[in-house]
Amino acid sequence: MSVHVNGGQAEQLPLEGVRVIDLTLVWAGPFTTEILGDLGAEVIRVESRQRFATSTRGMLAHPTREIVRASGWNGRLYPDLEPGERPWNRHANFNSTGRNKKAMTVDLGRPDGVEVFKRLVAVSDVLVENNSAGVVDRLGIGWNALEPVNPCLIMISEPAFGNYGPYAHFAALGNNVEALTGFTMLRGYPDGDPTTAGQSYHMDNVTGAGAAFAVMLALFQRRRTGKGQFIEFSQAENMLPHLGGPIMDYLMNGRVWGTTGNRDFIRVPQGVYRSLGEDRWLALSVGSEAEWRGLCRALGRPELVDDPRFLTPAGRRAHHDELDAIITEWTRSIDHYEAMRRLQAEAVPAGPVLDDAEAYADSHLEARGFFQPMTHPEAGTHPHPGHLWQSSRGPLRFDSPAPLLGEHNAYVYRDLLGLSGAEFERLQAEGHIGDDYVEGIP
Amino acid sequence: MNNTSPPGPLQGVRVLDLTWHIAGPYCTKLLADFGADVIKVERPSSGDPSRAFGPFPGDRPDAEQSGHFLHLNTNKRGITLNLKSDTGRALLLQLAARADILVESFSPRVMPGLGLEFGALSQQNPALVYCSISNFGQSGPYRDSRSADLITYAMGGPMYATGIVHREPVKLGPRLMEYQAGNVAATAIMSALLDADAGRGGQWLDVSMMETQLAGVDRKITNLLGHQYTGEIAGRDELVLGVLPIGSFPCKDGFVFFTVFTNFWSRFAAMIGQPELVEDPRFTAPGALFNPERRVDIDELFYPWLGDRTRQEAQAAAQAFHVPGTAVQTAADLLQDPHLATRAFWSEADHPRAGRLSYTGAPFRLGGGATWALRNAAPLLGQHNSEIYTGELGFSAEDLVRLRALRVI
């Protein structure tokens, strides 16, 4: 039975009535504000027509079809690989984290723009930004400039290494931060080194959840003190506590952990094993004697339980390679879902490595209603990944697609900030307000 | 240990913590470190299985010196309670009646089996926030399936796209999915606490570790919605970002990590002392920087440069040219890292058995007065039994002796 007690949305979501200014880019920041929007906050993205933040609404504002098709990965993510007339409204990156949000444009590089921004700050509760350290201060919209405008404001900055210290101004992307903070060294194959780790990351994910947690702590505190605050959120420091094991082993024993592949420090055997089919894989992990005996039964090798090599976890660890070979002998001729079924029937933790198409087709996720259709006016209708958790009060918000660039300019400038029609037209003529990028942006 | 530190923003919030292993305890560590009064409930005699995880000083197993347990349970008070006994359940009901938050990470059948499901507890305490952390969630065909960190990443995370072509997919690091799920659970709890605090009552939160991966930004941006848009499947393809150096590279004393996107090409060329490369037709032809054959050319230019430099030298050179290049560090490096030292990241606490140890510091820094603090090290097994059962629930010392004899605590 699902924890949902009724079909629709919760009567009132936790952050309803909270207005969030979203000055974020790339992944980590937009994920933070996505969570706040899912919880009912009114999230207003503040974007610029004069600067295109790469990796946010795509890699380029105006990629040609040829560039898209020649690109790898992030540069390709347009419906049917077609960038369309307004590519910035069609990129999967932005359209994935943009749900429930509104969007306005303003040029923060000019005093008029800063003035508009401050008027928005005056009527908002939260400001989230993940620009490089120092950027908002240079624009004149750092905490010291904004606190007088709105003492109830909660501002969170998410610089990679924090606002000060030797690395604060490093040129570094998320994966560089993971390298400096000890994560990269733990990746890759046991017979290799971190050069074989590929391109998957931990940081953006945990910044989103961690920063949303931080904002809500401050909102909780504001109810008691009536005051806002500035939160310095170093993405590096937020994830360092996730290395409890390696840090403690170094402190206690001077031991340095390296690449461990798919093995675990407690559970044994554990690994990812070739399954029937092209590039299909099964993940399996044994953590107790009962699970070990279950594995031997599922493999059709009950005699392994009495094999002197495998009598204890220490023995199984010492002979892990031999166990891997035995397990692969069994898995390679079985479909990965079927192997999961047989192993789970013996209470052995196991599951397939799911590719994107398989995740969308998975019966469990379907039963839980995880994917939900969303229609975007310029990108079409697609099933989107759902929420991070479910609540008995009803589903979190999933009610509007990612906003088009400048889509809510009239709402923000006229309704929210109360600008006159003449002021609106002036700011439009001066290039602050619009639904595209100014000329000259590639 | 710092008992003079300012209070945390969650001071006065009471958490009943029934979690074990990593995800749940990390969730309640976040709450405790920010000031909540977390009462950790453990099984009598063996306690939380993470007490057996180690690492142990000198590799000598000791339930009171497990590095994982010490790390994950700072600032909590600890009691023992046998939930399988009627008396134990009755005690838990008393504790839940006075809690703001209950967190549990058992298999989904366990709490209902004990009569301790959300419905039962919210009846006596309608404002209770009840958070369940599980492998696959509280519903659906996999509800009762077994899992582990590796399987969470396999089924929910981007594991299919992690690793290299022709080899098996590989995990992201030791138990990182569990930490991530704990972080998400703490976020869910804060949202529910804001609701309860506004008089809107309690709620049951269903945190599926699998879905914390699928709904995370990495999986859905790079893969899931992208797959819907393009019909392509993200795999373990090394060349998706082009042929310029992206990844770890060996140098004189270890590895350095470079992220040279194609728009950093000229800076990279300057960094390796060959600015003329940006005019080189091998690299200027359309699509050249995505042509796998060019990778060999780049590597031939780059590896000699790397071989002449230590991690620190390579990092300094990269930063001088604004190229994202940083050292690949280990835990040993972190403890001596100048940046973390400047920022006074590490905290210390005394523990009666493990002694004085460094602990990771605040995950973020609040500017509003109330703050994160390492107030106390992790509790010994049952350390606060008498404080909580007699001091707060009103039992007599004789009652405690009787409960011990009955193996309830």
PDB file of C-alpha atoms in Angstrom, chain A residues 65-230:
ATOM      1  CA  ARG A  65      21.714  20.878 -35.715  1.00  0.00           C
ATOM      2  CA  GLU A  66      25.185  19.827 -36.891  1.00  0.00           C
ATOM      3  CA  ILE A  67      26.833  20.930 -33.650  1.00  0.00           C
ATOM      4  CA  VAL A  68      24.205  19.073 -31.649  1.00  0.00           C
ATOM      5  CA  ARG A  69      24.746  15.870 -33.575  1.00  0.00           C
ATOM      6  CA  ALA A  70      28.517  16.165 -33.360  1.00  0.00           C
ATOM      7  CA  SER A  71      28.397  16.817 -29.614  1.00  0.00           C
ATOM      8  CA  GLY A  72      28.795  14.280 -26.925  1.00  0.00           C
ATOM      9  CA  TRP A  73      26.434  13.826 -24.029  1.00  0.00           C
ATOM     10  CA  ASN A  74      25.231  17.150 -22.616  1.00  0.00           C
ATOM     11  CA  GLY A  75      25.366  18.947 -25.950  1.00  0.00           C
ATOM     12  CA  ARG A  76      22.930  16.487 -27.539  1.00  0.00           C
ATOM     13  CA  LEU A  77      20.007  16.496 -25.143  1.00  0.00           C
ATOM     14  CA  TYR A  78      17.326  18.075 -27.360  1.00  0.00           C
ATOM     15  CA  PRO A  79      14.085  16.358 -28.382  1.00  0.00           C
ATOM     16  CA  ASP A  80      14.947  14.247 -31.439  1.00  0.00           C
ATOM     17  CA  LEU A  81      18.375  15.938 -31.457  1.00  0.00           C
ATOM     18  CA  GLU A  82      16.715  19.044 -32.901  1.00  0.00           C
ATOM     19  CA  PRO A  83      17.746  22.279 -31.176  1.00  0.00           C
ATOM     20  CA  GLY A  84      14.760  24.089 -32.691  1.00  0.00           C
ATOM     21  CA  GLU A  85      14.314  27.842 -32.924  1.00  0.00           C
ATOM     22  CA  ARG A  86      14.785  28.481 -29.214  1.00  0.00           C
ATOM     23  CA  PRO A  87      17.170  25.758 -28.066  1.00  0.00           C
ATOM     24  CA  TRP A  88      17.326  27.239 -24.571  1.00  0.00           C
ATOM     25  CA  ASN A  89      13.749  26.124 -24.024  1.00  0.00           C
ATOM     26  CA  ARG A  90      14.337  22.597 -25.254  1.00  0.00           C
ATOM     27  CA  HIS A  91      17.315  21.220 -23.357  1.00  0.00           C
ATOM     28  CA  ALA A  92      16.795  18.191 -21.090  1.00  0.00           C
ATOM     29  CA  ASN A  93      19.186  19.548 -18.490  1.00  0.00           C
ATOM     30  CA  PHE A  94      17.088  22.635 -17.787  1.00  0.00           C
ATOM     31  CA  ASN A  95      13.722  21.051 -18.472  1.00  0.00           C
ATOM     32  CA  SER A  96      14.443  18.308 -15.971  1.00  0.00           C
ATOM     33  CA  THR A  97      15.154  20.538 -12.972  1.00  0.00           C
ATOM     34  CA  GLY A  98      12.941  23.425 -14.083  1.00  0.00           C
ATOM     35  CA  ARG A  99       9.537  22.041 -13.161  1.00  0.00           C
ATOM     36  CA  ASN A 100       7.256  24.189 -10.998  1.00  0.00           C
ATOM     37  CA  LYS A 101       9.494  27.233 -11.514  1.00  0.00           C
ATOM     38  CA  LYS A 102       8.878  30.679 -12.989  1.00  0.00           C
ATOM     39  CA  ALA A 103      11.432  32.639 -15.006  1.00  0.00           C
ATOM     40  CA  MET A 104      12.227  36.318 -15.494  1.00  0.00           C
ATOM     41  CA  THR A 105      15.036  38.129 -17.286  1.00  0.00           C
ATOM     42  CA  VAL A 106      17.099  41.050 -16.058  1.00  0.00           C
ATOM     43  CA  ASP A 107      20.636  42.251 -16.737  1.00  0.00           C
ATOM     44  CA  LEU A 108      22.415  42.303 -13.398  1.00  0.00           C
ATOM     45  CA  GLY A 109      25.415  43.938 -15.042  1.00  0.00           C
ATOM     46  CA  ARG A 110      23.634  47.320 -15.074  1.00  0.00           C
ATOM     47  CA  PRO A 111      22.400  49.476 -12.163  1.00  0.00           C
ATOM     48  CA  ASP A 112      18.783  49.326 -13.363  1.00  0.00           C
ATOM     49  CA  GLY A 113      18.965  45.560 -13.263  1.00  0.00           C
ATOM     50  CA  VAL A 114      20.410  45.532  -9.760  1.00  0.00           C
ATOM     51  CA  GLU A 115      17.626  47.881  -8.688  1.00  0.00           C
ATOM     52  CA  VAL A 116      14.976  45.514 -10.059  1.00  0.00           C
ATOM     53  CA  PHE A 117      16.694  42.612  -8.354  1.00  0.00           C
ATOM     54  CA  LYS A 118      16.662  44.397  -4.999  1.00  0.00           C
ATOM     55  CA  ARG A 119      12.962  45.118  -5.357  1.00  0.00           C
ATOM     56  CA  LEU A 120      12.436  41.396  -5.880  1.00  0.00           C
ATOM     57  CA  VAL A 121      14.601  40.625  -2.851  1.00  0.00           C
ATOM     58  CA  ALA A 122      12.431  42.927  -0.760  1.00  0.00           C
ATOM     59  CA  VAL A 123       9.365  40.746  -1.418  1.00  0.00           C
ATOM     60  CA  SER A 124      11.091  37.341  -1.266  1.00  0.00           C
ATOM     61  CA  ASP A 125      12.063  34.906   1.472  1.00  0.00           C
ATOM     62  CA  VAL A 126      14.989  32.966   0.089  1.00  0.00           C
ATOM     63  CA  LEU A 127      17.808  33.553  -2.402  1.00  0.00           C
ATOM     64  CA  VAL A 128      19.728  30.570  -3.746  1.00  0.00           C
ATOM     65  CA  GLU A 129      22.863  31.053  -5.825  1.00  0.00           C
ATOM     66  CA  ASN A 130      25.756  28.826  -6.870  1.00  0.00           C
ATOM     67  CA  ASN A 131      27.928  31.190  -8.876  1.00  0.00           C
ATOM     68  CA  SER A 132      31.672  31.139  -8.351  1.00  0.00           C
ATOM     69  CA  ALA A 133      32.840  32.667  -5.094  1.00  0.00           C
ATOM     70  CA  GLY A 134      32.781  36.470  -5.284  1.00  0.00           C
ATOM     71  CA  VAL A 135      30.466  36.873  -8.283  1.00  0.00           C
ATOM     72  CA  VAL A 136      27.398  38.139  -6.445  1.00  0.00           C
ATOM     73  CA  ASP A 137      29.517  40.574  -4.428  1.00  0.00           C
ATOM     74  CA  ARG A 138      30.993  42.014  -7.622  1.00  0.00           C
ATOM     75  CA  LEU A 139      27.477  42.465  -8.987  1.00  0.00           C
ATOM     76  CA  GLY A 140      26.508  44.380  -5.841  1.00  0.00           C
ATOM     77  CA  ILE A 141      24.025  41.761  -4.705  1.00  0.00           C
ATOM     78  CA  GLY A 142      26.029  40.006  -2.001  1.00  0.00           C
ATOM     79  CA  TRP A 143      24.672  39.464   1.498  1.00  0.00           C
ATOM     80  CA  ASN A 144      25.952  42.780   2.794  1.00  0.00           C
ATOM     81  CA  ALA A 145      24.062  44.621   0.077  1.00  0.00           C
ATOM     82  CA  LEU A 146      20.871  42.589   0.414  1.00  0.00           C
ATOM     83  CA  GLU A 147      20.454  42.216   4.175  1.00  0.00           C
ATOM     84  CA  PRO A 148      19.497  45.900   4.589  1.00  0.00           C
ATOM     85  CA  VAL A 149      16.955  45.469   1.787  1.00  0.00           C
ATOM     86  CA  ASN A 150      15.298  42.525   3.526  1.00  0.00           C
ATOM     87  CA  PRO A 151      16.465  41.506   7.023  1.00  0.00           C
ATOM     88  CA  CYS A 152      14.200  38.448   6.836  1.00  0.00           C
ATOM     89  CA  LEU A 153      16.001  37.156   3.753  1.00  0.00           C
ATOM     90  CA  ILE A 154      17.649  33.747   3.847  1.00  0.00           C
ATOM     91  CA  MET A 155      20.498  33.694   1.370  1.00  0.00           C
ATOM     92  CA  ILE A 156      22.439  30.563   0.532  1.00  0.00           C
ATOM     93  CA  SER A 157      25.587  30.586  -1.581  1.00  0.00           C
ATOM     94  CA  GLU A 158      26.949  27.286  -2.859  1.00  0.00           C
ATOM     95  CA  PRO A 159      30.519  27.925  -3.991  1.00  0.00           C
ATOM     96  CA  ALA A 160      32.469  24.721  -4.561  1.00  0.00           C
ATOM     97  CA  PHE A 161      35.017  25.302  -1.801  1.00  0.00           C
ATOM     98  CA  GLY A 162      33.327  28.033   0.216  1.00  0.00           C
ATOM     99  CA  ASN A 163      33.815  31.776   0.076  1.00  0.00           C
ATOM    100  CA  TYR A 164      37.343  31.854   1.484  1.00  0.00           C
ATOM    101  CA  GLY A 165      40.427  29.697   1.791  1.00  0.00           C
ATOM    102  CA  PRO A 166      43.211  28.738  -0.631  1.00  0.00           C
ATOM    103  CA  TYR A 167      40.902  26.901  -3.054  1.00  0.00           C
ATOM    104  CA  ALA A 168      38.026  29.408  -2.953  1.00  0.00           C
ATOM    105  CA  HIS A 169      38.839  30.813  -6.375  1.00  0.00           C
ATOM    106  CA  PHE A 170      40.088  27.646  -8.028  1.00  0.00           C
ATOM    107  CA  ALA A 171      39.055  26.886 -11.574  1.00  0.00           C
ATOM    108  CA  ALA A 172      37.265  23.632 -10.818  1.00  0.00           C
ATOM    109  CA  LEU A 173      34.215  21.740 -11.992  1.00  0.00           C
ATOM    110  CA  GLY A 174      32.334  19.312  -9.808  1.00  0.00           C
ATOM    111  CA  ASN A 175      34.570  16.419 -10.711  1.00  0.00           C
ATOM    112  CA  ASN A 176      37.665  18.447  -9.796  1.00  0.00           C
ATOM    113  CA  VAL A 177      36.141  19.083  -6.396  1.00  0.00           C
ATOM    114  CA  GLU A 178      35.537  15.357  -6.003  1.00  0.00           C
ATOM    115  CA  ALA A 179      39.204  14.764  -6.818  1.00  0.00           C
ATOM    116  CA  LEU A 180      40.471  17.207  -4.188  1.00  0.00           C
ATOM    117  CA  THR A 181      38.044  15.943  -1.548  1.00  0.00           C
ATOM    118  CA  GLY A 182      39.100  12.298  -1.778  1.00  0.00           C
ATOM    119  CA  PHE A 183      36.174  10.791  -3.680  1.00  0.00           C
ATOM    120  CA  THR A 184      37.837  10.208  -7.037  1.00  0.00           C
ATOM    121  CA  MET A 185      40.654   8.144  -5.530  1.00  0.00           C
ATOM    122  CA  LEU A 186      38.071   5.619  -4.303  1.00  0.00           C
ATOM    123  CA  ARG A 187      36.593   4.975  -7.763  1.00  0.00           C
ATOM    124  CA  GLY A 188      37.484   2.716 -10.611  1.00  0.00           C
ATOM    125  CA  TYR A 189      38.436  -0.917 -10.969  1.00  0.00           C
ATOM    126  CA  PRO A 190      40.358  -2.783  -8.294  1.00  0.00           C
ATOM    127  CA  ASP A 191      43.102  -3.682 -10.751  1.00  0.00           C
ATOM    128  CA  GLY A 192      43.285  -0.135 -12.019  1.00  0.00           C
ATOM    129  CA  ASP A 193      43.605   3.393 -10.794  1.00  0.00           C
ATOM    130  CA  PRO A 194      41.284   6.394 -10.773  1.00  0.00           C
ATOM    131  CA  THR A 195      41.957   6.994 -14.470  1.00  0.00           C
ATOM    132  CA  THR A 196      39.380   4.301 -15.162  1.00  0.00           C
ATOM    133  CA  ALA A 197      36.516   5.792 -13.193  1.00  0.00           C
ATOM    134  CA  GLY A 198      34.463   7.439 -15.926  1.00  0.00           C
ATOM    135  CA  GLN A 199      32.127  10.365 -15.576  1.00  0.00           C
ATOM    136  CA  SER A 200      29.705   9.999 -12.721  1.00  0.00           C
ATOM    137  CA  TYR A 201      29.436  12.307  -9.793  1.00  0.00           C
ATOM    138  CA  HIS A 202      28.217  12.525  -6.250  1.00  0.00           C
ATOM    139  CA  MET A 203      28.445  16.224  -5.522  1.00  0.00           C
ATOM    140  CA  ASP A 204      25.547  17.819  -7.396  1.00  0.00           C
ATOM    141  CA  ASN A 205      23.112  15.291  -5.990  1.00  0.00           C
ATOM    142  CA  VAL A 206      24.078  15.829  -2.411  1.00  0.00           C
ATOM    143  CA  THR A 207      24.365  19.597  -2.774  1.00  0.00           C
ATOM    144  CA  GLY A 208      20.722  19.724  -3.844  1.00  0.00           C
ATOM    145  CA  ALA A 209      19.413  17.799  -0.872  1.00  0.00           C
ATOM    146  CA  GLY A 210      21.890  19.332   1.565  1.00  0.00           C
ATOM    147  CA  ALA A 211      21.202  22.921   0.532  1.00  0.00           C
ATOM    148  CA  ALA A 212      17.427  22.433   0.621  1.00  0.00           C
ATOM    149  CA  PHE A 213      17.899  21.057   4.145  1.00  0.00           C
ATOM    150  CA  ALA A 214      19.963  24.125   5.060  1.00  0.00           C
ATOM    151  CA  VAL A 215      17.346  26.540   3.701  1.00  0.00           C
ATOM    152  CA  MET A 216      14.602  24.827   5.679  1.00  0.00           C
ATOM    153  CA  LEU A 217      16.684  24.914   8.871  1.00  0.00           C
ATOM    154  CA  ALA A 218      16.946  28.668   8.384  1.00  0.00           C
ATOM    155  CA  LEU A 219      13.209  28.976   7.716  1.00  0.00           C
ATOM    156  CA  PHE A 220      12.547  27.017  10.906  1.00  0.00           C
ATOM    157  CA  GLN A 221      14.847  29.344  12.804  1.00  0.00           C
ATOM    158  CA  ARG A 222      13.272  32.428  11.235  1.00  0.00           C
ATOM    159  CA  ARG A 223       9.930  31.440  12.724  1.00  0.00           C
ATOM    160  CA  ARG A 224      11.530  31.806  16.141  1.00  0.00           C
ATOM    161  CA  THR A 225      13.800  34.809  15.624  1.00  0.00           C
ATOM    162  CA  GLY A 226      12.010  36.706  12.864  1.00  0.00           C
ATOM    163  CA  LYS A 227      15.388  37.136  11.194  1.00  0.00           C
ATOM    164  CA  GLY A 228      16.966  35.870   8.026  1.00  0.00           C
ATOM    165  CA  GLN A 229      20.563  34.764   7.628  1.00  0.00           C
ATOM    166  CA  PHE A 230      23.378  34.028   5.222  1.00  0.00           C
TER     167      PHE A 230
END
